[in-house]
């Protein structure tokens, strides 16, 4: 199921996004004693991460296992690192055990880092037999409780860029994206692929700001043109929720979705 929630401003979007994440986390923990979440990079989710640190006692962080939907191939203390951004805004401020944090090894070559990460995801899900897997044409795929995503101005999401070979990947869950692939991300990247993203129980897009309005309209209008990466996020049976603010929704016109 796909839902679009529009909030009057970015503050309300942040509040509601944090509340939704806490709700999904508590649901997952009460049903399977584990909450598996893949964080997004970029700037939009950072105020949400900060808001989560103020929700004292609202989530049993000992049961939360944090992954990343993508990473840049840089060291963990590099300004471009998605791990570093989440550590500074969230992870060092909540009582989450170090072992529950699964950083993508950005120091490795992209394809090696991707293989390593896929292996570690597989081990994690096998070590928690209560966690679900989804049977697909390309075999069994682990089901994350929640995958957070942002959307770039070009319609990319995670590190799945328009025209990238990674969009055709049907078997691997994680791939390396060399920086010489068009369009040119500044550094090599590692990214979840569409099969892994679309296997998730919940996918939450966070989109804020006028700069995203034109692309959001293209993504929602979906007038038959070549599918943009963000349009290809269509969970097989999980829930997809777009949480956007008014400025980002400003070009959706009269047939805009409901207000959040
Ligand atoms: C990254 C993200 C990327 C991001 C979008 C939106 O590593 O940069 O995974 O997909 O979500 O580019 O970024 P903003 O939230 O900064 O607009």
mmCIF file of C-alpha atoms and ligand atoms in Angstrom:
data_model
loop_
_atom_site.group_PDB
_atom_site.id
_atom_site.type_symbol
_atom_site.label_atom_id
_atom_site.label_comp_id
_atom_site.label_asym_id
_atom_site.label_seq_id
_atom_site.Cartn_x
_atom_site.Cartn_y
_atom_site.Cartn_z
ATOM 1 C CA UNK A 1 0.000 0.000 0.000
ATOM 2 C CA UNK A 2 1.239 3.476 -0.855
ATOM 3 C CA UNK A 3 0.298 6.600 1.132
ATOM 4 C CA UNK A 4 1.307 10.235 0.727
ATOM 5 C CA UNK A 5 1.155 12.526 3.733
ATOM 6 C CA UNK A 6 1.640 16.259 3.271
ATOM 7 C CA UNK A 7 2.651 18.378 6.270
ATOM 8 C CA UNK A 8 2.397 22.173 6.509
ATOM 9 C CA UNK A 9 6.125 22.632 7.112
ATOM 10 C CA UNK A 10 9.371 20.780 7.715
ATOM 11 C CA UNK A 11 9.026 20.971 11.518
ATOM 12 C CA UNK A 12 5.722 19.070 11.422
ATOM 13 C CA UNK A 13 7.252 16.623 8.919
ATOM 14 C CA UNK A 14 10.156 15.975 11.323
ATOM 15 C CA UNK A 15 7.803 15.515 14.299
ATOM 16 C CA UNK A 16 5.558 13.086 12.449
ATOM 17 C CA UNK A 17 8.411 11.165 10.853
ATOM 18 C CA UNK A 18 10.059 10.609 14.246
ATOM 19 C CA UNK A 19 6.716 9.535 15.708
ATOM 20 C CA UNK A 20 6.131 7.070 12.845
ATOM 21 C CA UNK A 21 9.598 5.565 13.257
ATOM 22 C CA UNK A 22 9.054 5.108 17.007
ATOM 23 C CA UNK A 23 5.658 3.536 16.368
ATOM 24 C CA UNK A 24 7.063 1.084 13.811
ATOM 25 C CA UNK A 25 9.981 0.323 16.111
ATOM 26 C CA UNK A 26 7.754 -0.497 19.080
ATOM 27 C CA UNK A 27 5.478 -2.610 16.892
ATOM 28 C CA UNK A 28 8.443 -4.610 15.583
ATOM 29 C CA UNK A 29 9.951 -5.054 19.048
ATOM 30 C CA UNK A 30 6.652 -6.147 20.575
ATOM 31 C CA UNK A 31 6.101 -8.732 17.843
ATOM 32 C CA UNK A 32 9.648 -10.045 17.291
ATOM 33 C CA UNK A 33 11.834 -8.428 19.929
ATOM 34 C CA UNK A 34 13.937 -6.818 17.192
ATOM 35 C CA UNK A 35 13.608 -3.653 15.065
ATOM 36 C CA UNK A 36 15.704 -3.676 11.891
ATOM 37 C CA UNK A 37 16.000 -0.229 10.308
ATOM 38 C CA UNK A 38 18.075 1.034 7.381
ATOM 39 C CA UNK A 39 18.875 4.735 7.633
ATOM 40 C CA UNK A 40 19.098 7.164 4.755
ATOM 41 C CA UNK A 41 21.888 9.607 4.082
ATOM 42 C CA UNK A 42 21.387 13.186 2.964
ATOM 43 C CA UNK A 43 20.262 16.207 4.972
ATOM 44 C CA UNK A 44 16.492 15.680 5.185
ATOM 45 C CA UNK A 45 16.514 12.879 7.766
ATOM 46 C CA UNK A 46 19.063 14.519 10.086
ATOM 47 C CA UNK A 47 16.540 16.624 12.048
ATOM 48 C CA UNK A 48 14.455 13.441 12.384
ATOM 49 C CA UNK A 49 17.452 11.579 13.830
ATOM 50 C CA UNK A 50 18.014 14.452 16.261
ATOM 51 C CA UNK A 51 14.307 14.384 17.237
ATOM 52 C CA UNK A 52 14.584 10.663 18.001
ATOM 53 C CA UNK A 53 17.314 11.393 20.553
ATOM 54 C CA UNK A 54 14.841 13.537 22.512
ATOM 55 C CA UNK A 55 12.281 10.705 22.760
ATOM 56 C CA UNK A 56 13.683 9.471 26.083
ATOM 57 C CA UNK A 57 12.567 5.911 26.827
ATOM 58 C CA UNK A 58 10.257 5.832 23.816
ATOM 59 C CA UNK A 59 12.193 2.972 22.213
ATOM 60 C CA UNK A 60 14.236 0.100 23.642
ATOM 61 C CA UNK A 61 17.438 0.831 21.710
ATOM 62 C CA UNK A 62 18.914 -2.472 22.916
ATOM 63 C CA UNK A 63 16.493 -4.138 20.467
ATOM 64 C CA UNK A 64 17.183 -1.779 17.552
ATOM 65 C CA UNK A 65 19.594 -2.853 14.782
ATOM 66 C CA UNK A 66 20.741 -0.046 12.502
ATOM 67 C CA UNK A 67 21.878 -0.437 8.909
ATOM 68 C CA UNK A 68 22.325 2.024 6.032
ATOM 69 C CA UNK A 69 20.538 1.967 2.693
ATOM 70 C CA UNK A 70 23.622 3.439 1.079
ATOM 71 C CA UNK A 71 27.045 4.871 1.826
ATOM 72 C CA UNK A 72 29.796 6.747 0.155
ATOM 73 C CA UNK A 73 33.147 4.963 -0.183
ATOM 74 C CA UNK A 74 34.913 7.184 2.314
ATOM 75 C CA UNK A 75 36.315 6.594 5.832
ATOM 76 C CA UNK A 76 33.791 6.687 8.716
ATOM 77 C CA UNK A 77 34.950 10.107 9.907
ATOM 78 C CA UNK A 78 34.741 11.726 6.494
ATOM 79 C CA UNK A 79 32.239 14.602 6.173
ATOM 80 C CA UNK A 80 30.552 12.701 3.319
ATOM 81 C CA UNK A 81 29.992 9.557 5.385
ATOM 82 C CA UNK A 82 26.328 8.653 6.005
ATOM 83 C CA UNK A 83 27.509 6.627 8.994
ATOM 84 C CA UNK A 84 29.202 9.695 10.470
ATOM 85 C CA UNK A 85 26.083 11.834 9.922
ATOM 86 C CA UNK A 86 23.864 9.311 11.737
ATOM 87 C CA UNK A 87 26.399 8.778 14.503
ATOM 88 C CA UNK A 88 26.661 12.530 15.184
ATOM 89 C CA UNK A 89 22.899 13.217 15.041
ATOM 90 C CA UNK A 90 21.547 10.008 16.595
ATOM 91 C CA UNK A 91 23.681 7.024 17.482
ATOM 92 C CA UNK A 92 26.042 8.581 19.984
ATOM 93 C CA UNK A 93 23.071 10.092 21.818
ATOM 94 C CA UNK A 94 21.006 6.917 22.398
ATOM 95 C CA UNK A 95 21.823 3.735 24.376
ATOM 96 C CA UNK A 96 22.227 1.480 21.333
ATOM 97 C CA UNK A 97 24.851 -1.277 21.722
ATOM 98 C CA UNK A 98 27.812 -0.903 19.327
ATOM 99 C CA UNK A 99 27.143 -4.441 18.063
ATOM 100 C CA UNK A 100 23.731 -3.290 16.849
ATOM 101 C CA UNK A 101 25.283 -0.783 14.452
ATOM 102 C CA UNK A 102 26.121 -2.244 11.032
ATOM 103 C CA UNK A 103 28.298 0.307 9.253
ATOM 104 C CA UNK A 104 29.012 -0.178 5.562
ATOM 105 C CA UNK A 105 32.806 -0.500 5.270
ATOM 106 C CA UNK A 106 33.289 2.502 3.021
ATOM 107 C CA UNK A 107 37.063 2.114 3.199
ATOM 108 C CA UNK A 108 36.841 -0.975 0.964
ATOM 109 C CA UNK A 109 36.502 -0.837 -2.839
ATOM 110 C CA UNK A 110 32.793 -0.404 -3.642
ATOM 111 C CA UNK A 111 32.109 -3.912 -4.954
ATOM 112 C CA UNK A 112 33.983 -5.515 -2.037
ATOM 113 C CA UNK A 113 32.130 -3.329 0.462
ATOM 114 C CA UNK A 114 28.820 -4.341 -1.143
ATOM 115 C CA UNK A 115 29.593 -8.064 -0.967
ATOM 116 C CA UNK A 116 30.766 -7.697 2.621
ATOM 117 C CA UNK A 117 27.586 -5.820 3.570
ATOM 118 C CA UNK A 118 25.271 -8.303 1.889
ATOM 119 C CA UNK A 119 27.031 -11.089 3.801
ATOM 120 C CA UNK A 120 26.611 -9.236 7.105
ATOM 121 C CA UNK A 121 22.924 -8.580 6.420
ATOM 122 C CA UNK A 122 22.458 -12.285 5.701
ATOM 123 C CA UNK A 123 24.234 -13.288 8.913
ATOM 124 C CA UNK A 124 22.133 -10.837 10.937
ATOM 125 C CA UNK A 125 18.844 -12.165 9.593
ATOM 126 C CA UNK A 126 19.969 -15.793 10.034
ATOM 127 C CA UNK A 127 20.991 -15.053 13.629
ATOM 128 C CA UNK A 128 17.479 -13.733 14.314
ATOM 129 C CA UNK A 129 15.237 -16.590 13.107
ATOM 130 C CA UNK A 130 12.074 -14.669 14.039
ATOM 131 C CA UNK A 131 12.862 -12.123 11.320
ATOM 132 C CA UNK A 132 10.982 -12.573 8.037
ATOM 133 C CA UNK A 133 12.338 -13.319 4.581
ATOM 134 C CA UNK A 134 10.438 -12.819 1.349
ATOM 135 C CA UNK A 135 10.331 -15.507 -1.308
ATOM 136 C CA UNK A 136 10.889 -13.879 -4.707
ATOM 137 C CA UNK A 137 11.800 -14.992 -8.217
ATOM 138 C CA UNK A 138 15.408 -14.180 -7.368
ATOM 139 C CA UNK A 139 15.338 -16.247 -4.185
ATOM 140 C CA UNK A 140 14.784 -15.373 -0.542
ATOM 141 C CA UNK A 141 15.318 -11.756 0.439
ATOM 142 C CA UNK A 142 15.458 -10.456 4.031
ATOM 143 C CA UNK A 143 12.612 -8.169 5.079
ATOM 144 C CA UNK A 144 13.739 -5.026 6.873
ATOM 145 C CA UNK A 145 11.129 -3.632 9.251
ATOM 146 C CA UNK A 146 11.815 -0.132 7.939
ATOM 147 C CA UNK A 147 13.936 1.409 5.172
ATOM 148 C CA UNK A 148 14.217 5.204 5.240
ATOM 149 C CA UNK A 149 14.791 6.911 1.898
ATOM 150 C CA UNK A 150 15.318 10.409 0.592
ATOM 151 C CA UNK A 151 14.852 11.652 -2.957
ATOM 152 C CA UNK A 152 17.395 13.660 -4.868
ATOM 153 C CA UNK A 153 16.431 16.466 -7.251
ATOM 154 C CA UNK A 154 17.123 14.066 -10.147
ATOM 155 C CA UNK A 155 14.786 11.411 -8.768
ATOM 156 C CA UNK A 156 17.556 9.238 -7.325
ATOM 157 C CA UNK A 157 17.103 7.431 -4.051
ATOM 158 C CA UNK A 158 19.699 5.742 -1.867
ATOM 159 C CA UNK A 159 22.562 5.589 -4.382
ATOM 160 C CA UNK A 160 20.350 4.439 -7.238
ATOM 161 C CA UNK A 161 20.822 7.135 -9.866
ATOM 162 C CA UNK A 162 18.838 7.609 -13.105
ATOM 163 C CA UNK A 163 20.336 5.475 -15.873
ATOM 164 C CA UNK A 164 22.492 3.454 -13.470
ATOM 165 C CA UNK A 165 23.134 -0.232 -14.127
ATOM 166 C CA UNK A 166 22.293 -0.781 -10.434
ATOM 167 C CA UNK A 167 18.601 -0.218 -11.244
ATOM 168 C CA UNK A 168 18.597 -3.419 -13.314
ATOM 169 C CA UNK A 169 20.064 -5.554 -10.518
ATOM 170 C CA UNK A 170 17.649 -8.403 -9.791
ATOM 171 C CA UNK A 171 19.731 -10.804 -7.682
ATOM 172 C CA UNK A 172 22.086 -8.950 -5.376
ATOM 173 C CA UNK A 173 20.762 -7.054 -2.374
ATOM 174 C CA UNK A 174 23.657 -4.585 -2.239
ATOM 175 C CA UNK A 175 25.912 -3.340 -5.049
ATOM 176 C CA UNK A 176 28.835 -0.983 -5.526
ATOM 177 C CA UNK A 177 28.258 2.082 -7.763
ATOM 178 C CA UNK A 178 31.556 3.250 -9.302
ATOM 179 C CA UNK A 179 31.752 7.035 -9.559
ATOM 180 C CA UNK A 180 32.468 6.811 -13.282
ATOM 181 C CA UNK A 181 28.904 5.531 -13.877
ATOM 182 C CA UNK A 182 26.598 8.241 -15.216
ATOM 183 C CA UNK A 183 25.462 10.434 -13.586
ATOM 184 C CA UNK A 184 28.569 11.019 -11.596
ATOM 185 C CA UNK A 185 28.214 10.766 -7.842
ATOM 186 C CA UNK A 186 31.247 12.488 -6.354
ATOM 187 C CA UNK A 187 32.709 9.230 -4.994
ATOM 188 C CA UNK A 188 32.102 5.519 -5.399
ATOM 189 C CA UNK A 189 29.042 4.378 -3.501
ATOM 190 C CA UNK A 190 27.441 1.267 -2.020
ATOM 191 C CA UNK A 191 23.671 0.926 -2.212
ATOM 192 C CA UNK A 192 20.748 -1.310 -1.430
ATOM 193 C CA UNK A 193 19.189 -2.521 -4.669
ATOM 194 C CA UNK A 194 15.498 -2.370 -5.611
ATOM 195 C CA UNK A 195 14.872 -6.070 -4.761
ATOM 196 C CA UNK A 196 16.038 -5.471 -1.179
ATOM 197 C CA UNK A 197 14.238 -2.131 -0.809
ATOM 198 C CA UNK A 198 11.016 -3.526 -2.305
ATOM 199 C CA UNK A 199 11.094 -6.538 0.033
ATOM 200 C CA UNK A 200 10.839 -4.291 3.119
ATOM 201 C CA UNK A 201 7.850 -4.323 5.444
ATOM 202 C CA UNK A 202 7.853 -0.514 5.510
ATOM 203 C CA UNK A 203 9.524 2.076 3.271
ATOM 204 C CA UNK A 204 9.382 5.701 4.375
ATOM 205 C CA UNK A 205 10.366 8.488 1.948
ATOM 206 C CA UNK A 206 11.146 11.833 3.579
ATOM 207 C CA UNK A 207 11.015 14.747 1.127
ATOM 208 C CA UNK A 208 11.216 18.390 2.134
ATOM 209 C CA UNK A 209 11.636 21.752 0.428
ATOM 210 C CA UNK A 210 10.640 23.605 -2.728
ATOM 211 C CA UNK A 211 13.727 22.312 -4.558
ATOM 212 C CA UNK A 212 12.110 18.856 -4.694
ATOM 213 C CA UNK A 213 8.676 20.064 -5.920
ATOM 214 C CA UNK A 214 9.293 19.598 -9.659
ATOM 215 C CA UNK A 215 10.732 16.124 -9.257
ATOM 216 C CA UNK A 216 8.041 15.064 -6.799
ATOM 217 C CA UNK A 217 5.420 16.012 -9.372
ATOM 218 C CA UNK A 218 7.221 13.917 -12.021
ATOM 219 C CA UNK A 219 7.475 10.983 -9.641
ATOM 220 C CA UNK A 220 3.785 11.072 -8.691
ATOM 221 C CA UNK A 221 2.405 11.897 -12.136
ATOM 222 C CA UNK A 222 4.385 9.011 -13.601
ATOM 223 C CA UNK A 223 3.231 9.869 -17.141
ATOM 224 C CA UNK A 224 4.737 6.774 -18.710
ATOM 225 C CA UNK A 225 8.206 8.229 -19.119
ATOM 226 C CA UNK A 226 11.238 6.098 -18.260
ATOM 227 C CA UNK A 227 10.795 5.220 -14.610
ATOM 228 C CA UNK A 228 12.868 7.299 -12.236
ATOM 229 C CA UNK A 229 14.639 5.456 -9.400
ATOM 230 C CA UNK A 230 12.264 6.867 -6.761
ATOM 231 C CA UNK A 231 9.296 5.650 -8.855
ATOM 232 C CA UNK A 232 10.701 2.141 -8.878
ATOM 233 C CA UNK A 233 10.405 1.881 -5.110
ATOM 234 C CA UNK A 234 7.237 -0.221 -5.010
ATOM 235 C CA UNK A 235 7.278 -2.596 -2.041
ATOM 236 C CA UNK A 236 6.116 -6.094 -3.046
ATOM 237 C CA UNK A 237 3.738 -6.331 -0.109
ATOM 238 C CA UNK A 238 5.109 -3.820 2.389
ATOM 239 C CA UNK A 239 3.802 -0.329 3.040
ATOM 240 C CA UNK A 240 5.214 2.708 1.227
ATOM 241 C CA UNK A 241 4.667 6.073 2.879
ATOM 242 C CA UNK A 242 5.783 9.383 1.417
ATOM 243 C CA UNK A 243 6.068 12.047 4.095
ATOM 244 C CA UNK A 244 6.475 15.418 2.405
ATOM 245 C CA UNK A 245 6.086 19.056 3.401
ATOM 246 C CA UNK A 246 3.977 21.684 1.613
ATOM 247 C CA UNK A 247 6.911 23.298 -0.239
ATOM 248 C CA UNK A 248 7.885 19.909 -1.704
ATOM 249 C CA UNK A 249 4.216 19.210 -2.558
ATOM 250 C CA UNK A 250 3.619 22.678 -4.012
ATOM 251 C CA UNK A 251 3.485 21.488 -7.637
ATOM 252 C CA UNK A 252 1.221 18.491 -7.116
ATOM 253 C CA UNK A 253 -1.835 20.566 -8.072
ATOM 254 C CA UNK A 254 -5.454 19.784 -7.284
ATOM 255 C CA UNK A 255 -5.085 16.018 -7.288
ATOM 256 C CA UNK A 256 -2.579 16.164 -4.445
ATOM 257 C CA UNK A 257 -2.790 13.427 -1.838
ATOM 258 C CA UNK A 258 -4.222 13.881 1.627
ATOM 259 C CA UNK A 259 -2.747 16.208 4.235
ATOM 260 C CA UNK A 260 -0.715 14.543 6.972
HETATM 261 C C1 LIG B 1 22.741 10.041 0.147
HETATM 262 C C2 LIG B 1 21.297 9.628 0.196
HETATM 263 C C3 LIG B 1 20.558 10.214 -0.954
HETATM 264 C C4 LIG B 1 19.670 11.292 -0.371
HETATM 265 C C5 LIG B 1 19.084 12.167 -1.450
HETATM 266 C C6 LIG B 1 18.316 13.334 -0.823
HETATM 267 O O1 LIG B 1 23.608 9.235 0.513
HETATM 268 O O2 LIG B 1 22.958 11.212 -0.178
HETATM 269 O O3 LIG B 1 21.119 8.332 0.348
HETATM 270 O O4 LIG B 1 19.781 9.299 -1.664
HETATM 271 O O5 LIG B 1 18.622 10.673 0.370
HETATM 272 O O6 LIG B 1 20.157 12.678 -2.239
HETATM 273 O O7 LIG B 1 19.236 14.103 -0.076
HETATM 274 P P1 LIG B 1 18.736 15.355 0.793
HETATM 275 O O8 LIG B 1 17.898 14.788 1.902
HETATM 276 O O9 LIG B 1 20.013 15.973 1.305
HETATM 277 O O10 LIG B 1 17.951 16.238 -0.121
#
